[in-house]
Amino acid sequence: MNYVVPILLIAVLVYGLIKRVNVYDSFVLGAKKSFNLSLSIFPYLAAIFIMVNALHASGVDVYVTKIFAPPFKLLGVPSEVVQLVLLRPFSGSGSLAILTDVYKTYGVDSYVGRCASVIMGSSETVFYVASVYFAETKVKRTGWAIPIALFCNLLGSVVACLLCKFL
């Protein structure tokens, strides 16, 4: 298992040599493009991080979780993971912290722990991915992309909890 990355690097170098590609120049060009991408998406990511931290610091996230807990419970989502479902589209590290808290409180093999695990694995940080994708493609009108992605995250969370309950 420890040899996967070195073997992959050697394979790329050998492939580049066979195709007569200057691997070093290609690497430098890719690194240069990634730097420009990082600069272009930074404002979007900063806005997301500031918003998530402001909601958490103000305590609004607790109230929003309390408001959404009853409808989610009707859908089969335990109230203990509602905050994870709501935060996951915005923050990967924040949702990982919630997942860790769920593990510490309920255990990894509990129903709540299994639901949180499957939600974490089957959902996406929609706004981060949209920021990266739309910043690189210069798309300004996102249309239905974000609402559909959010709906799919929600549907995936509900199905994840149902599967955990019956399997």
GROMACS .gro file of C-alpha atoms in nm:
model
  167
    1MET     CA    1   0.000   0.000   0.000
    2ASN     CA    2   0.288   0.238   0.071
    3TYR     CA    3   0.414   0.188  -0.283
    4VAL     CA    4   0.108   0.320  -0.469
    5VAL     CA    5   0.221   0.686  -0.492
    6PRO     CA    6   0.583   0.613  -0.591
    7ILE     CA    7   0.466   0.361  -0.852
    8LEU     CA    8   0.216   0.614  -0.987
    9LEU     CA    9   0.486   0.883  -1.010
   10ILE     CA   10   0.725   0.646  -1.190
   11ALA     CA   11   0.446   0.540  -1.428
   12VAL     CA   12   0.372   0.906  -1.514
   13LEU     CA   13   0.742   0.975  -1.575
   14VAL     CA   14   0.780   0.667  -1.796
   15TYR     CA   15   0.463   0.755  -1.990
   16GLY     CA   16   0.593   1.111  -2.041
   17LEU     CA   17   0.927   0.979  -2.167
   18ILE     CA   18   0.756   0.739  -2.408
   19LYS     CA   19   0.535   1.020  -2.543
   20ARG     CA   20   0.838   1.254  -2.554
   21VAL     CA   21   0.680   1.510  -2.322
   22ASN     CA   22   0.894   1.738  -2.110
   23VAL     CA   23   0.752   1.620  -1.778
   24TYR     CA   24   0.915   1.890  -1.568
   25ASP     CA   25   0.785   2.175  -1.787
   26SER     CA   26   0.438   2.017  -1.787
   27PHE     CA   27   0.447   1.995  -1.408
   28VAL     CA   28   0.554   2.359  -1.373
   29LEU     CA   29   0.281   2.471  -1.615
   30GLY     CA   30   0.018   2.277  -1.417
   31ALA     CA   31   0.142   2.426  -1.089
   32LYS     CA   32   0.123   2.774  -1.241
   33LYS     CA   33  -0.236   2.717  -1.353
   34SER     CA   34  -0.333   2.583  -1.011
   35PHE     CA   35  -0.191   2.896  -0.846
   36ASN     CA   36  -0.410   3.115  -1.068
   37LEU     CA   37  -0.711   2.895  -0.988
   38SER     CA   38  -0.642   2.931  -0.616
   39LEU     CA   39  -0.635   3.308  -0.649
   40SER     CA   40  -0.959   3.317  -0.847
   41ILE     CA   41  -1.159   3.102  -0.602
   42PHE     CA   42  -1.020   3.257  -0.282
   43PRO     CA   43  -1.294   3.525  -0.247
   44TYR     CA   44  -1.569   3.262  -0.279
   45LEU     CA   45  -1.406   3.033  -0.024
   46ALA     CA   46  -1.341   3.321   0.215
   47ALA     CA   47  -1.709   3.418   0.197
   48ILE     CA   48  -1.817   3.061   0.277
   49PHE     CA   49  -1.574   3.025   0.569
   50ILE     CA   50  -1.671   3.363   0.716
   51MET     CA   51  -2.042   3.281   0.686
   52VAL     CA   52  -2.008   2.939   0.851
   53ASN     CA   53  -1.795   3.079   1.135
   54ALA     CA   54  -2.032   3.374   1.189
   55LEU     CA   55  -2.335   3.143   1.208
   56HIS     CA   56  -2.156   2.918   1.456
   57ALA     CA   57  -2.020   3.202   1.670
   58SER     CA   58  -2.358   3.372   1.688
   59GLY     CA   59  -2.540   3.053   1.784
   60VAL     CA   60  -2.779   3.079   1.491
   61ASP     CA   61  -2.681   2.729   1.380
   62VAL     CA   62  -2.830   2.584   1.702
   63TYR     CA   63  -3.163   2.760   1.643
   64VAL     CA   64  -3.174   2.658   1.277
   65THR     CA   65  -3.107   2.299   1.380
   66LYS     CA   66  -3.393   2.312   1.633
   67ILE     CA   67  -3.628   2.451   1.368
   68PHE     CA   68  -3.541   2.185   1.111
   69ALA     CA   69  -3.526   1.888   1.351
   70PRO     CA   70  -3.902   1.808   1.348
   71PRO     CA   71  -3.942   1.801   0.966
   72PHE     CA   72  -3.624   1.596   0.933
   73LYS     CA   73  -3.751   1.354   1.199
   74LEU     CA   74  -4.063   1.299   0.985
   75LEU     CA   75  -3.830   1.207   0.697
   76GLY     CA   76  -3.646   0.956   0.917
   77VAL     CA   77  -3.338   1.164   0.990
   78PRO     CA   78  -3.240   1.155   1.360
   79SER     CA   79  -3.233   1.497   1.524
   80GLU     CA   80  -2.873   1.429   1.632
   81VAL     CA   81  -2.749   1.452   1.273
   82VAL     CA   82  -2.962   1.743   1.150
   83GLN     CA   83  -2.678   1.988   1.210
   84LEU     CA   84  -2.449   1.767   0.999
   85VAL     CA   85  -2.703   1.757   0.716
   86LEU     CA   86  -2.740   2.136   0.722
   87LEU     CA   87  -2.368   2.218   0.750
   88ARG     CA   88  -2.230   1.959   0.506
   89PRO     CA   89  -2.308   2.161   0.188
   90PHE     CA   90  -2.109   2.455   0.327
   91SER     CA   91  -1.811   2.314   0.513
   92GLY     CA   92  -1.619   1.990   0.496
   93SER     CA   93  -1.407   2.061   0.803
   94GLY     CA   94  -1.706   2.184   1.004
   95SER     CA   95  -1.907   1.875   0.916
   96LEU     CA   96  -1.607   1.656   1.005
   97ALA     CA   97  -1.601   1.819   1.349
   98ILE     CA   98  -1.973   1.742   1.391
   99LEU     CA   99  -1.911   1.384   1.280
  100THR     CA  100  -1.636   1.351   1.541
  101ASP     CA  101  -1.872   1.484   1.809
  102VAL     CA  102  -2.139   1.235   1.704
  103TYR     CA  103  -1.884   0.952   1.733
  104LYS     CA  104  -1.774   1.068   2.078
  105THR     CA  105  -2.131   1.108   2.204
  106TYR     CA  106  -2.312   0.810   2.047
  107GLY     CA  107  -2.035   0.579   1.927
  108VAL     CA  108  -1.946   0.474   1.576
  109ASP     CA  109  -2.164   0.162   1.574
  110SER     CA  110  -2.480   0.331   1.700
  111TYR     CA  111  -2.767   0.410   1.465
  112VAL     CA  112  -2.687   0.782   1.488
  113GLY     CA  113  -2.316   0.716   1.425
  114ARG     CA  114  -2.390   0.502   1.121
  115CYS     CA  115  -2.632   0.764   0.983
  116ALA     CA  116  -2.374   1.038   1.031
  117SER     CA  117  -2.105   0.827   0.861
  118VAL     CA  118  -2.318   0.751   0.557
  119ILE     CA  119  -2.438   1.111   0.532
  120MET     CA  120  -2.077   1.231   0.546
  121GLY     CA  121  -1.968   0.984   0.280
  122SER     CA  122  -2.263   1.029   0.047
  123SER     CA  123  -2.297   1.407   0.050
  124GLU     CA  124  -2.085   1.687  -0.086
  125THR     CA  125  -1.971   2.034   0.008
  126VAL     CA  126  -2.190   2.183  -0.264
  127PHE     CA  127  -2.088   2.546  -0.226
  128TYR     CA  128  -1.715   2.468  -0.219
  129VAL     CA  129  -1.737   2.252  -0.532
  130ALA     CA  130  -1.957   2.509  -0.705
  131SER     CA  131  -1.708   2.783  -0.616
  132VAL     CA  132  -1.417   2.590  -0.762
  133TYR     CA  133  -1.602   2.479  -1.074
  134PHE     CA  134  -1.781   2.802  -1.158
  135ALA     CA  135  -1.475   3.018  -1.083
  136GLU     CA  136  -1.263   2.815  -1.323
  137THR     CA  137  -1.522   2.801  -1.600
  138LYS     CA  138  -1.613   3.170  -1.563
  139VAL     CA  139  -1.983   3.079  -1.537
  140LYS     CA  140  -2.175   3.355  -1.363
  141ARG     CA  141  -2.529   3.220  -1.388
  142THR     CA  142  -2.546   2.890  -1.206
  143GLY     CA  143  -2.910   2.826  -1.291
  144TRP     CA  144  -3.044   2.513  -1.128
  145ALA     CA  145  -2.706   2.355  -1.050
  146ILE     CA  146  -2.690   2.452  -0.681
  147PRO     CA  147  -3.059   2.391  -0.595
  148ILE     CA  148  -3.047   2.048  -0.760
  149ALA     CA  149  -2.721   1.962  -0.582
  150LEU     CA  150  -2.870   2.069  -0.248
  151PHE     CA  151  -3.183   1.862  -0.313
  152CYS     CA  152  -2.967   1.560  -0.399
  153ASN     CA  153  -2.770   1.609  -0.076
  154LEU     CA  154  -3.096   1.618   0.119
  155LEU     CA  155  -3.238   1.315  -0.060
  156GLY     CA  156  -2.911   1.128  -0.007
  157SER     CA  157  -2.921   1.205   0.365
  158VAL     CA  158  -3.279   1.079   0.399
  159VAL     CA  159  -3.203   0.761   0.204
  160ALA     CA  160  -2.882   0.710   0.407
  161CYS     CA  161  -3.076   0.717   0.734
  162LEU     CA  162  -3.344   0.484   0.596
  163LEU     CA  163  -3.079   0.236   0.481
  164CYS     CA  164  -2.904   0.254   0.819
  165LYS     CA  165  -3.233   0.188   0.995
  166PHE     CA  166  -3.325  -0.119   0.794
  167LEU     CA  167  -2.982  -0.272   0.723
   0.00000   0.00000   0.00000
